[in-house]
mmCIF file of C-alpha atoms in Angstrom:
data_model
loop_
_atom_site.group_PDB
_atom_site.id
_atom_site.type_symbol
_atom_site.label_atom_id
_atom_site.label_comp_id
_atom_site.label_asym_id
_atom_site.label_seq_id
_atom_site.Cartn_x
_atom_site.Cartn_y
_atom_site.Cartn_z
ATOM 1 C CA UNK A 1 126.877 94.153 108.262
ATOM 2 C CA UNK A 2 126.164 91.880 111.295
ATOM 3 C CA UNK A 3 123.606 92.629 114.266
ATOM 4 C CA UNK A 4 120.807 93.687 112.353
ATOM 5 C CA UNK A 5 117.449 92.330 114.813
ATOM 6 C CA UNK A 6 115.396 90.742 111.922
ATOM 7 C CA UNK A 7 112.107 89.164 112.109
ATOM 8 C CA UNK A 8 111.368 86.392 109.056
ATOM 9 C CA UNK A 9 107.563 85.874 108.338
ATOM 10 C CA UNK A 10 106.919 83.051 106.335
ATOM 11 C CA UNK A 11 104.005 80.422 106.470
ATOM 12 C CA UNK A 12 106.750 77.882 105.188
ATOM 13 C CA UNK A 13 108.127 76.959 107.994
ATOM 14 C CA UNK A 14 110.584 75.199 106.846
ATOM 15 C CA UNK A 15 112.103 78.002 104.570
ATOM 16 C CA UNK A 16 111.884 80.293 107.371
ATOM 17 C CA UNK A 17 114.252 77.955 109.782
ATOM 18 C CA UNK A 18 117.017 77.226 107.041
ATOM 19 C CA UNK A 19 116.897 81.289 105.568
ATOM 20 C CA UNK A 20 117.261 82.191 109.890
ATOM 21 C CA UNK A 21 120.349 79.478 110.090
ATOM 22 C CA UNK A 22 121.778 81.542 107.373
ATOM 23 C CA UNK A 23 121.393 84.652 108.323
ATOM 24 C CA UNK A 24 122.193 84.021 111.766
ATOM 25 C CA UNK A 25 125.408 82.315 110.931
ATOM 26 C CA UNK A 26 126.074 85.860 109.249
ATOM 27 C CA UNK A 27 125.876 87.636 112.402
ATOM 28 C CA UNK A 28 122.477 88.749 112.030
ATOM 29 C CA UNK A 29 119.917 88.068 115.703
ATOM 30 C CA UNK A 30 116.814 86.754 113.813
ATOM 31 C CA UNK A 31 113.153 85.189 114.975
ATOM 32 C CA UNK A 32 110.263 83.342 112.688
ATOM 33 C CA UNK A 33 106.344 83.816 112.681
ATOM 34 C CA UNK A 34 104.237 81.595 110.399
ATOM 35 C CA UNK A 35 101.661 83.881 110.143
ATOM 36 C CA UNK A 36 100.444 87.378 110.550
ATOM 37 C CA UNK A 37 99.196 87.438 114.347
ATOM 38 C CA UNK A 38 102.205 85.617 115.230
ATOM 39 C CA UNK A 39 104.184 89.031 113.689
ATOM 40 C CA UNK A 40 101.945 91.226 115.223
ATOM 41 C CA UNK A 41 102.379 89.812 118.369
ATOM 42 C CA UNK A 42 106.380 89.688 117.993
ATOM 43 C CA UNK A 43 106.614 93.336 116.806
ATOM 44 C CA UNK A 44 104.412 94.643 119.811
ATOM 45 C CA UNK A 45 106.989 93.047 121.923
ATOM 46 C CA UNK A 46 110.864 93.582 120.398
ATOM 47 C CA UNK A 47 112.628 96.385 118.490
ATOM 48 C CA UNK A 48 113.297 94.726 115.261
ATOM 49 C CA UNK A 49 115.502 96.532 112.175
ATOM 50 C CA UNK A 50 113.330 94.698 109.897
ATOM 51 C CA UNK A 51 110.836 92.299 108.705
ATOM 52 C CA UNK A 52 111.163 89.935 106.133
ATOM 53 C CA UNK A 53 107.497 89.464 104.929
ATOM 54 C CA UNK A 54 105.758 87.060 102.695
ATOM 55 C CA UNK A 55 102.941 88.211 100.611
ATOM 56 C CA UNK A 56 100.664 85.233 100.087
ATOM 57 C CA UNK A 57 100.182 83.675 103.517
ATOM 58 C CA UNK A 58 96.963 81.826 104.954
ATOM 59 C CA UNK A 59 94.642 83.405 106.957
ATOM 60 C CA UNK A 60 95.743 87.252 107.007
ATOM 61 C CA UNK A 61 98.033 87.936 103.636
ATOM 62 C CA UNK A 62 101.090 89.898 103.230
ATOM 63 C CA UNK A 63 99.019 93.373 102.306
ATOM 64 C CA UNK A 64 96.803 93.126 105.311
ATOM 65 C CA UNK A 65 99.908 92.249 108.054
ATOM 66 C CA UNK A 66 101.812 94.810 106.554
ATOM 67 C CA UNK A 67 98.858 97.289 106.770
ATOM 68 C CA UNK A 68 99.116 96.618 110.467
ATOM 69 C CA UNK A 69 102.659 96.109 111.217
ATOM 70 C CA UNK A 70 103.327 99.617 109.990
ATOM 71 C CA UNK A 71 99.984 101.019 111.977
ATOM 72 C CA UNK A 72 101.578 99.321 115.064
ATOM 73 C CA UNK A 73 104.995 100.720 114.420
ATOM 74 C CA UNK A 74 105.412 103.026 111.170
ATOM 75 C CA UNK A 75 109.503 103.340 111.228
ATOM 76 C CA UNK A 76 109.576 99.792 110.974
ATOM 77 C CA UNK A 77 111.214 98.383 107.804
ATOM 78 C CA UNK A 78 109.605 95.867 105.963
ATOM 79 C CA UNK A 79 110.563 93.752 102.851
ATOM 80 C CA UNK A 80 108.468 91.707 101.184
ATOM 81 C CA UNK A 81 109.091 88.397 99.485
ATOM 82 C CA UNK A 82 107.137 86.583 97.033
ATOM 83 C CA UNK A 83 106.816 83.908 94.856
ATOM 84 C CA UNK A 84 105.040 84.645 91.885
ATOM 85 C CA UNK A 85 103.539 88.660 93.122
ATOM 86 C CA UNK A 86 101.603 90.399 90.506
ATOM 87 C CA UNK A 87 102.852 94.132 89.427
ATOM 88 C CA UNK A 88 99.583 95.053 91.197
ATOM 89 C CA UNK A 89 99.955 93.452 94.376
ATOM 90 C CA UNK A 90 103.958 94.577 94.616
ATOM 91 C CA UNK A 91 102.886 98.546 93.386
ATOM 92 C CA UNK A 92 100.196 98.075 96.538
ATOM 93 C CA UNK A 93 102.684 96.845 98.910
ATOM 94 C CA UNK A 94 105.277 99.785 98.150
ATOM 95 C CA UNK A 95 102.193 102.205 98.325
ATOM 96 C CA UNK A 96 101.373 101.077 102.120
ATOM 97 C CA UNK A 97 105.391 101.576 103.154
ATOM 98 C CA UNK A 98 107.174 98.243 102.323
ATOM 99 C CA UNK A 99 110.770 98.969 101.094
ATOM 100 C CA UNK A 100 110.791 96.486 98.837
ATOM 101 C CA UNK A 101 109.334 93.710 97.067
ATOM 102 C CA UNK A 102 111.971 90.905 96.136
ATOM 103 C CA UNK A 103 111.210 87.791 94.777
ATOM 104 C CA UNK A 104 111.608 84.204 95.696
ATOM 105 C CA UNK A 105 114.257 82.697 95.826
ATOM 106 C CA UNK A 106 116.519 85.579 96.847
ATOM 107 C CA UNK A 107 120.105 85.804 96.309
ATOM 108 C CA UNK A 108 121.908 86.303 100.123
ATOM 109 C CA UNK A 109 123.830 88.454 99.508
ATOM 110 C CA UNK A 110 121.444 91.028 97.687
ATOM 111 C CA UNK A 111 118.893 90.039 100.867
ATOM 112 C CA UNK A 112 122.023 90.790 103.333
ATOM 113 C CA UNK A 113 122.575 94.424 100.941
ATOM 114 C CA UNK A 114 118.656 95.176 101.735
ATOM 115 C CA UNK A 115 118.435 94.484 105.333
ATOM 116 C CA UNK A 116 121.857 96.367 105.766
ATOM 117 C CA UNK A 117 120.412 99.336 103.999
ATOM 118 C CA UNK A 118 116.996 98.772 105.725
ATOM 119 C CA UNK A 119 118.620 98.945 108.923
ATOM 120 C CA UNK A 120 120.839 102.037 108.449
ATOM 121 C CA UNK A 121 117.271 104.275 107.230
ATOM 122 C CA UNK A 122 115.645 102.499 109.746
ATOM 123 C CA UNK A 123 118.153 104.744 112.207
ATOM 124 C CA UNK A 124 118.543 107.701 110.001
ATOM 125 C CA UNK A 125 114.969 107.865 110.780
ATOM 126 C CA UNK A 126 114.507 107.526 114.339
ATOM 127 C CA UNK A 127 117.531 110.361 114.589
ATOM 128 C CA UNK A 128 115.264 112.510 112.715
ATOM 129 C CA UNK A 129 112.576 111.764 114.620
ATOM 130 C CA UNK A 130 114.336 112.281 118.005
ATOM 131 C CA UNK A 131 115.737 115.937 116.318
ATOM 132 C CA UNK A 132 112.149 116.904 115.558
ATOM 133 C CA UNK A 133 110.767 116.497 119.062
ATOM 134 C CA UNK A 134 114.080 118.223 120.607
ATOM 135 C CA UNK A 135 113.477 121.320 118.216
ATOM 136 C CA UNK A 136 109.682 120.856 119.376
ATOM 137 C CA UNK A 137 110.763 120.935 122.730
ATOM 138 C CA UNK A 138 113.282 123.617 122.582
ATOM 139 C CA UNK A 139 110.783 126.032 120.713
ATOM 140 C CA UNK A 140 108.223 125.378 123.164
ATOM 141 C CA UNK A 141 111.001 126.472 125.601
ATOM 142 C CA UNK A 142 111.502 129.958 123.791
ATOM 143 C CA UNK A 143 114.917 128.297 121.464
ATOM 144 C CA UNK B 1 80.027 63.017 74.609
ATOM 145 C CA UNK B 2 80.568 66.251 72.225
ATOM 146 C CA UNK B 3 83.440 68.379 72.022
ATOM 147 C CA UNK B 4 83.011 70.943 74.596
ATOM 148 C CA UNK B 5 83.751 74.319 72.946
ATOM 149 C CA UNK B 6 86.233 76.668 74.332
ATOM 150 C CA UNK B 7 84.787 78.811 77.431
ATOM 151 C CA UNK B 8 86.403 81.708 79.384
ATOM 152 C CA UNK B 9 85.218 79.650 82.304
ATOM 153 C CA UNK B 10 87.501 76.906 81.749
ATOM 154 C CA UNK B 11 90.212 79.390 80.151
ATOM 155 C CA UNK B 12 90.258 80.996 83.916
ATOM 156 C CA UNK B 13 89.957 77.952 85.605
ATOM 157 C CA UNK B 14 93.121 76.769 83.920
ATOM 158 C CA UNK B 15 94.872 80.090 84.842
ATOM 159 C CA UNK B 16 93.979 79.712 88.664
ATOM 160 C CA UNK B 17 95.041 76.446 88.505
ATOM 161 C CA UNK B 18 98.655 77.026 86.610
ATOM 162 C CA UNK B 19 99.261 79.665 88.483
ATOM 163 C CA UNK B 20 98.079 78.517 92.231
ATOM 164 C CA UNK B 21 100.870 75.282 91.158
ATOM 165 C CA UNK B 22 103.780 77.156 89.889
ATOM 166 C CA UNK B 23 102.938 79.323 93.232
ATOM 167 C CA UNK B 24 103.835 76.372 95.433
ATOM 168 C CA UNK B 25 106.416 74.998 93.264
ATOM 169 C CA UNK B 26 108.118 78.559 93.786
ATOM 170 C CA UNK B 27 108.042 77.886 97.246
ATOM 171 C CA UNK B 28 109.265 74.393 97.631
ATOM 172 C CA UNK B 29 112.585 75.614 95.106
ATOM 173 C CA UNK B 30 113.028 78.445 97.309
ATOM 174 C CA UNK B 31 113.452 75.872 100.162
ATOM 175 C CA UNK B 32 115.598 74.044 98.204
ATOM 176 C CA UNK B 33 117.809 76.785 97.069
ATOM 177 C CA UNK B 34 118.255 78.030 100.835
ATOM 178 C CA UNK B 35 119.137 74.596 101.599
ATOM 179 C CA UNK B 36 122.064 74.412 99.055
ATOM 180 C CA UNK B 37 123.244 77.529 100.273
ATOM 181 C CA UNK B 38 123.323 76.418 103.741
ATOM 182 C CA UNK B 39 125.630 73.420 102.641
ATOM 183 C CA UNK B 40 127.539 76.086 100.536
ATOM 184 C CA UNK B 41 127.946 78.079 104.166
ATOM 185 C CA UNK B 42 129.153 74.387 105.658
ATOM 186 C CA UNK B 43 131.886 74.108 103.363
ATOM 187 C CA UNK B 44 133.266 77.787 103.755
ATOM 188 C CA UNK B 45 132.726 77.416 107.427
ATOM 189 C CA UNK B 46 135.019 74.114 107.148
ATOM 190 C CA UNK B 47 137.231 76.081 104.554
ATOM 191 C CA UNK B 48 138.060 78.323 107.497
ATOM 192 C CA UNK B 49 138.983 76.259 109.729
ATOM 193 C CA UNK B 50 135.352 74.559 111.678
ATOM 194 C CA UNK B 51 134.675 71.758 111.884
ATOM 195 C CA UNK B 52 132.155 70.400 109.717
ATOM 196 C CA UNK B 53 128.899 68.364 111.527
ATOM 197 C CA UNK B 54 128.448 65.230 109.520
ATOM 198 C CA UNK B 55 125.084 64.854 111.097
ATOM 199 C CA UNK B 56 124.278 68.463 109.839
ATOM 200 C CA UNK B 57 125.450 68.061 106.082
ATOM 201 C CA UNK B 58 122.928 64.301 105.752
ATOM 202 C CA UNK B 59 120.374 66.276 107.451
ATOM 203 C CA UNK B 60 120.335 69.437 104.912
ATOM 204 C CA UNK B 61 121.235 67.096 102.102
ATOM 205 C CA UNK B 62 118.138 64.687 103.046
ATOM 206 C CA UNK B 63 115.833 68.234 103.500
ATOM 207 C CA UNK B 64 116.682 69.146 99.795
ATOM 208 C CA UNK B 65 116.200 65.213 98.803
ATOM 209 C CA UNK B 66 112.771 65.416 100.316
ATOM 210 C CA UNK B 67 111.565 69.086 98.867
ATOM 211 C CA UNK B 68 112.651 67.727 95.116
ATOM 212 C CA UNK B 69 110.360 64.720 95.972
ATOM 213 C CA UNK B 70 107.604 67.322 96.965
ATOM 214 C CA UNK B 71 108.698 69.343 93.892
ATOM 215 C CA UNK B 72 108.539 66.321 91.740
ATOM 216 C CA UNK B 73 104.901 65.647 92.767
ATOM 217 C CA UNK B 74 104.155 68.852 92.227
ATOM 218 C CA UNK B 75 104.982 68.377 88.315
ATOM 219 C CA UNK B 76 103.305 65.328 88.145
ATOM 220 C CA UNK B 77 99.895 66.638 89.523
ATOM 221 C CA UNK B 78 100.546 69.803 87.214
ATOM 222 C CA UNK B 79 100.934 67.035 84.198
ATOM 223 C CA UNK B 80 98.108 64.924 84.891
ATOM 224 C CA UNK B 81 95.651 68.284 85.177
ATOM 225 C CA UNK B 82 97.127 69.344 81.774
ATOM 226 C CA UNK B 83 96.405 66.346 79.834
ATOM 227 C CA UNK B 84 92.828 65.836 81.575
ATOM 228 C CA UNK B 85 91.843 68.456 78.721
ATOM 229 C CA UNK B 86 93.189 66.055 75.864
ATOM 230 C CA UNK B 87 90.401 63.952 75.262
ATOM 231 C CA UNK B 88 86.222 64.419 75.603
ATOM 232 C CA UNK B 89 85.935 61.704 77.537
ATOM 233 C CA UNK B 90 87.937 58.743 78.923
ATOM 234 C CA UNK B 91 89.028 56.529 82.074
ATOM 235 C CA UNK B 92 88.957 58.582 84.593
ATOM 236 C CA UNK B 93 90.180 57.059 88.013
ATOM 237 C CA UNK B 94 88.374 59.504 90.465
ATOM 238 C CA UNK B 95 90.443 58.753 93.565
ATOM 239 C CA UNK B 96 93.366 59.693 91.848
ATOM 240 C CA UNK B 97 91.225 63.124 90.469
ATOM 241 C CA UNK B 98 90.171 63.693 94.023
ATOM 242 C CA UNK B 99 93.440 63.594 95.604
ATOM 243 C CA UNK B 100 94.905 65.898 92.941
ATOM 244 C CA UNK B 101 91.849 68.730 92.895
ATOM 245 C CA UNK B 102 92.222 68.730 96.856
ATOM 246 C CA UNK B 103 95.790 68.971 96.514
ATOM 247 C CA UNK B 104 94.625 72.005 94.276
ATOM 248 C CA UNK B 105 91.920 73.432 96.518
ATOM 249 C CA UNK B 106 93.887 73.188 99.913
ATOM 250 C CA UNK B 107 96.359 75.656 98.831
ATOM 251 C CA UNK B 108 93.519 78.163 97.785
ATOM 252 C CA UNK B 109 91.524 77.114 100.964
ATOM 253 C CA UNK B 110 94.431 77.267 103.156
ATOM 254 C CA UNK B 111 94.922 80.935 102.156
ATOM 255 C CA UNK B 112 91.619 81.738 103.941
ATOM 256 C CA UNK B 113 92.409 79.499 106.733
ATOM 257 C CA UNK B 114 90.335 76.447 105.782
ATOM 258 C CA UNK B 115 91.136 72.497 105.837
ATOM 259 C CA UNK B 116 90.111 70.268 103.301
ATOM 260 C CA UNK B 117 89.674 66.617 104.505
ATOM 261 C CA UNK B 118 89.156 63.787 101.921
ATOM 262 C CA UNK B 119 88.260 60.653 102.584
ATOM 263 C CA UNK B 120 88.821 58.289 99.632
ATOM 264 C CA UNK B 121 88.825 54.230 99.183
ATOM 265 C CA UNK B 122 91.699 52.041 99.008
ATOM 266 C CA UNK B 123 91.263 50.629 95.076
ATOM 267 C CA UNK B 124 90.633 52.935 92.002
ATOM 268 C CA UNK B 125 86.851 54.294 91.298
ATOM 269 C CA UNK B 126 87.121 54.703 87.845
ATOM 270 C CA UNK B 127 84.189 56.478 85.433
ATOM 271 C CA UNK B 128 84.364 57.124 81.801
ATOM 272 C CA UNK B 129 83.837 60.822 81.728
ATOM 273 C CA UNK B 130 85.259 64.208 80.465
ATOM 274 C CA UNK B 131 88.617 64.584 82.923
ATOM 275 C CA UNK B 132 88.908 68.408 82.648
ATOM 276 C CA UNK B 133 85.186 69.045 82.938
ATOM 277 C CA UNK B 134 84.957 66.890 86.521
ATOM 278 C CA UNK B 135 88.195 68.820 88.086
ATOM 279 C CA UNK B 136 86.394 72.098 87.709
ATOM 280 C CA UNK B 137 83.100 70.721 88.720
ATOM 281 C CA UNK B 138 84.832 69.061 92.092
ATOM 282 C CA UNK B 139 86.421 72.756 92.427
ATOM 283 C CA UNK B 140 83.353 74.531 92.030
ATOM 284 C CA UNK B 141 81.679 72.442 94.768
ATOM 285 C CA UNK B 142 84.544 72.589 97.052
ATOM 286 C CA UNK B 143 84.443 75.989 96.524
ATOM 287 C CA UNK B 144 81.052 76.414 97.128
ATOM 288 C CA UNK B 145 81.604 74.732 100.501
ATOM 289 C CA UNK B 146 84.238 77.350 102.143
ATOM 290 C CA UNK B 147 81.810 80.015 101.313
ATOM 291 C CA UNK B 148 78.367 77.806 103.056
ATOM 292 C CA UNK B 149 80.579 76.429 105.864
ATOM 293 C CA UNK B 150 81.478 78.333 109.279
ATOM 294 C CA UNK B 151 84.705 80.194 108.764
ATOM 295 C CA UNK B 152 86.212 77.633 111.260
ATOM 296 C CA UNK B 153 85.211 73.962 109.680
ATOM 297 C CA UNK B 154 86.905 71.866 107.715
ATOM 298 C CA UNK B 155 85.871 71.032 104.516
ATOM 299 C CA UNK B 156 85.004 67.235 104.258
ATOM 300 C CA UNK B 157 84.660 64.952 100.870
ATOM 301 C CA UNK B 158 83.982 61.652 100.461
ATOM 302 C CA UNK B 159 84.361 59.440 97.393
ATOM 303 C CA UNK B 160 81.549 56.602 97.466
ATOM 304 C CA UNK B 161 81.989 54.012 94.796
ATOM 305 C CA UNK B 162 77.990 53.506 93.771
ATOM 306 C CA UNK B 163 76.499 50.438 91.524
ATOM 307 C CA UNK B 164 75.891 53.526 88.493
ATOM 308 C CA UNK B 165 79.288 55.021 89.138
ATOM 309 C CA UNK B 166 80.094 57.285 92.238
ATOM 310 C CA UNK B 167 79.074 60.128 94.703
ATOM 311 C CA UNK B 168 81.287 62.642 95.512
ATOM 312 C CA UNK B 169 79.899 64.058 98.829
ATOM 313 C CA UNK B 170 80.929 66.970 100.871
ATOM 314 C CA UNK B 171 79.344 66.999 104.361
ATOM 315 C CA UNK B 172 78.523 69.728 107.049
ATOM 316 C CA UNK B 173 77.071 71.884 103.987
ATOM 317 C CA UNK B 174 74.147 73.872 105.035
ATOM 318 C CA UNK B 175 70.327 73.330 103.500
ATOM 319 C CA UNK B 176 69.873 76.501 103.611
ATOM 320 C CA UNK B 177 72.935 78.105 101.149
ATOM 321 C CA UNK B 178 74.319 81.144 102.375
ATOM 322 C CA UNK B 179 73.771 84.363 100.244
ATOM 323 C CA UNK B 180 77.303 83.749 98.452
ATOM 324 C CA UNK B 181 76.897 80.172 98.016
ATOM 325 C CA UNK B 182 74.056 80.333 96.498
ATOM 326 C CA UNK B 183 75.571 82.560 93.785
ATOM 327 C CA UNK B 184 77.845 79.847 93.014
ATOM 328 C CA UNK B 185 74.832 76.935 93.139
ATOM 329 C CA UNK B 186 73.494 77.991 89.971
ATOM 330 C CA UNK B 187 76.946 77.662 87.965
ATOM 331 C CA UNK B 188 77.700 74.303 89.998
ATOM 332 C CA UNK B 189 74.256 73.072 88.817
ATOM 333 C CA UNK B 190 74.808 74.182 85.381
ATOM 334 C CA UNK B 191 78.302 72.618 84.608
ATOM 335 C CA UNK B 192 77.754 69.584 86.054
ATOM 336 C CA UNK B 193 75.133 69.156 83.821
ATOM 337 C CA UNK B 194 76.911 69.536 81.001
ATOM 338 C CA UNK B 195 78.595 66.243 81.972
ATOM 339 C CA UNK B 196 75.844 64.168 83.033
ATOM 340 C CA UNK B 197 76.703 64.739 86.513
ATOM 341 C CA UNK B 198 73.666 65.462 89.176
ATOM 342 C CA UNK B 199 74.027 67.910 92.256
ATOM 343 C CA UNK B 200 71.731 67.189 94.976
ATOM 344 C CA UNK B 201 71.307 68.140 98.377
ATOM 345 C CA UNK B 202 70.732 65.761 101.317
ATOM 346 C CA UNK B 203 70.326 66.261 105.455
ATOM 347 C CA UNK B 204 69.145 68.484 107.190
ATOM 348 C CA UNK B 205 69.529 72.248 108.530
ATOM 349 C CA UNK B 206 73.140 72.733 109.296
ATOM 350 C CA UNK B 207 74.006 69.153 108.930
ATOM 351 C CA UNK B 208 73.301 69.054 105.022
ATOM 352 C CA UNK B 209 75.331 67.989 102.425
ATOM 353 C CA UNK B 210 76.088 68.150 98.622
ATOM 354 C CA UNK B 211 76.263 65.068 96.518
ATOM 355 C CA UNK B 212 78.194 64.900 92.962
ATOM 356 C CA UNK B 213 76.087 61.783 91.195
ATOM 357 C CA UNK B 214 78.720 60.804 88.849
ATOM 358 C CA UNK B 215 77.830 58.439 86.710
ATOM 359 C CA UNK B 216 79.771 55.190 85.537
ATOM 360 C CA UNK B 217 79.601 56.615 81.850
ATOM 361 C CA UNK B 218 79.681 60.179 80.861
ATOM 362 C CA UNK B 219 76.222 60.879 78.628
#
């Protein structure tokens, strides 16, 4: 545990810079957005392990920044946290790519578990993407 | 005033309602609960061996003071709404009623990006009318005005204290409804009616507005 790059998207402000003190005291690097362009905008710029979503914000929600994070950047891990989300809304969520959907307020150290896990698939996949496009180069090459 | 009978109308509006508060309150605990933890993480820190920042600790303690404050009022705007059902009619003080449905309405209009701003007066305006019935008439209305307003306005109600009892009016409201609001004109129309309570339009072309005629006793 420790160095995971996290991103924290929250339109609570406030939540967002106590839950980064946290996690940053923890070893984790970590940045805020209070909305979804704000993400958007941070994810086109920086590698992050993860991002730490919130489902109902104002302006574009949860579902729709997710919907675009992962268009921007599908081996990006994203967890979702709610408040209060419907089985519907958490079942769509999961269906676009989120890992997970964990509710408000969550326990550190099962948050810490997730983006440690989050981060570790995160580079089991880009290894297996990097494998694919040797093998696609090395067949093109007569291998 | 008659009993009103029980409508899915006011069965859903109660749900939105319950369910938009215990949405925020959710949120505010969640700050609070990080909070706590954060003190928790002071006082292992200092366990260790680190100095522990005075300034910090009365700064997180005060942010977890302030968020049970905000929780707190939460509750109480969640009570008041819940007991507005109680009775067909009674006092109602509508400056308190406004503050508490825009309190409501913000957090469903701030989710698509809109501002509500209320103007209200100093003393109480108080009407004798059915409490549960005006909430979800002032809704309706506000909620008729994010879908007739360009998607960047604010929202803005006044509360007019009138020699018959009040207006409730929300400026910048088009003459000439959109296709969505005018959907929701009809039910407007229709429930205020049910409590005595007029809709009109006034202005002109984009600068229009809608007036709630509430008056001093319900019928």
């Amino acid at each position: 545990m420790g160095d995971e790059r996290v991103l924290l998207v929250d339109d609570e402000q406030e939540f967002t810079s106590v839950l980064s003190e946290r996690l940053e005291a923890r070893g984790l690097q970590v940045e805020t957005a209070s909305n979804g362009a704000a993400a958007l905008e941070k994810v086109q710029g920086s590698s992050y392990d993860v991002v730490v979503l919130d489902l109902a914000m104002p302006g574009m929600d949860g579902i729709e920044t997710l919907k675009r994070l992962l268009a921007q950047n599908p081996d990006l891990q994203v967890i979702m946290l709610t408040g209060h989300a419907t089985v519907q809304k958490g079942i769509e969520a999961v269906r676009l790519g989120a890992r997970e959907v964990l509710e408000k307020p969550a326990d550190m150290t099962t948050l810490l578990a997730k983006i440690s896990d989050a981060k570790t698939d995160k580079i089991l996949l880009v290894e297996k993407r990097m494998e694919e496009r040797i093998r696609g180069i090395l067949q093109s090459k007569g291998w | 005033m008659p009993h009103r009978p029980f409508c899915e109308q006011d069965l859903l509006f109660f749900g939105a309602t319950t369910a938009s508060v215990s949405h925020e309150l959710k949120n505010v605990i969640t700050i609070i609960n990080e909070s706590a933890g954060l003190l928790h993480d002071f006082a292992s820190a200092a366990e260790r061996g680190r100095p522990l920042d005075p300034q910090r600790v009365k700064k997180t303690s005060l942010d977890i003071s302030r968020n049970v404050e905000r929780a707190v009022e939460i509750i109480n705007r969640l009570n008041r709404f819940a007991h507005s059902a109680d009775e067909p009619v009674r006092a109602v003080d509508l400056n308190a009623m406004v503050r508490d449905v825009v309190a409501l309405a913000s957090r469903f209009a701030g989710l698509r990006g809109r501002q509500i701003d209320a103007v209200v007066p100093g003393s109480a305006v108080t009407v004798s009318a059915y409490a549960f019935g005006l909430h979800q008439v002032l809704f309706r209305a506000l909620g008729l005005a994010a879908e007739a307003l360009p998607a960047a306005d604010p929202i803005r109600l006044d509360l007019e204290p009138t020699s018959g009892g009040a207006i409730l009016r929300i400026s910048r409201v088009p003459i000439d409804l959109p296709e969505q609001a005018r959907a929701r004109w009809g039910e407007l129309v229709a429930s205020a009616r049910e409590l005595g309570v007029n809709v009109v339009q006034s202005g002109e072309g984009r600068d229009g507005a809608i007036g709630l005629v509430v008056p001093s006793a319900a019928p």
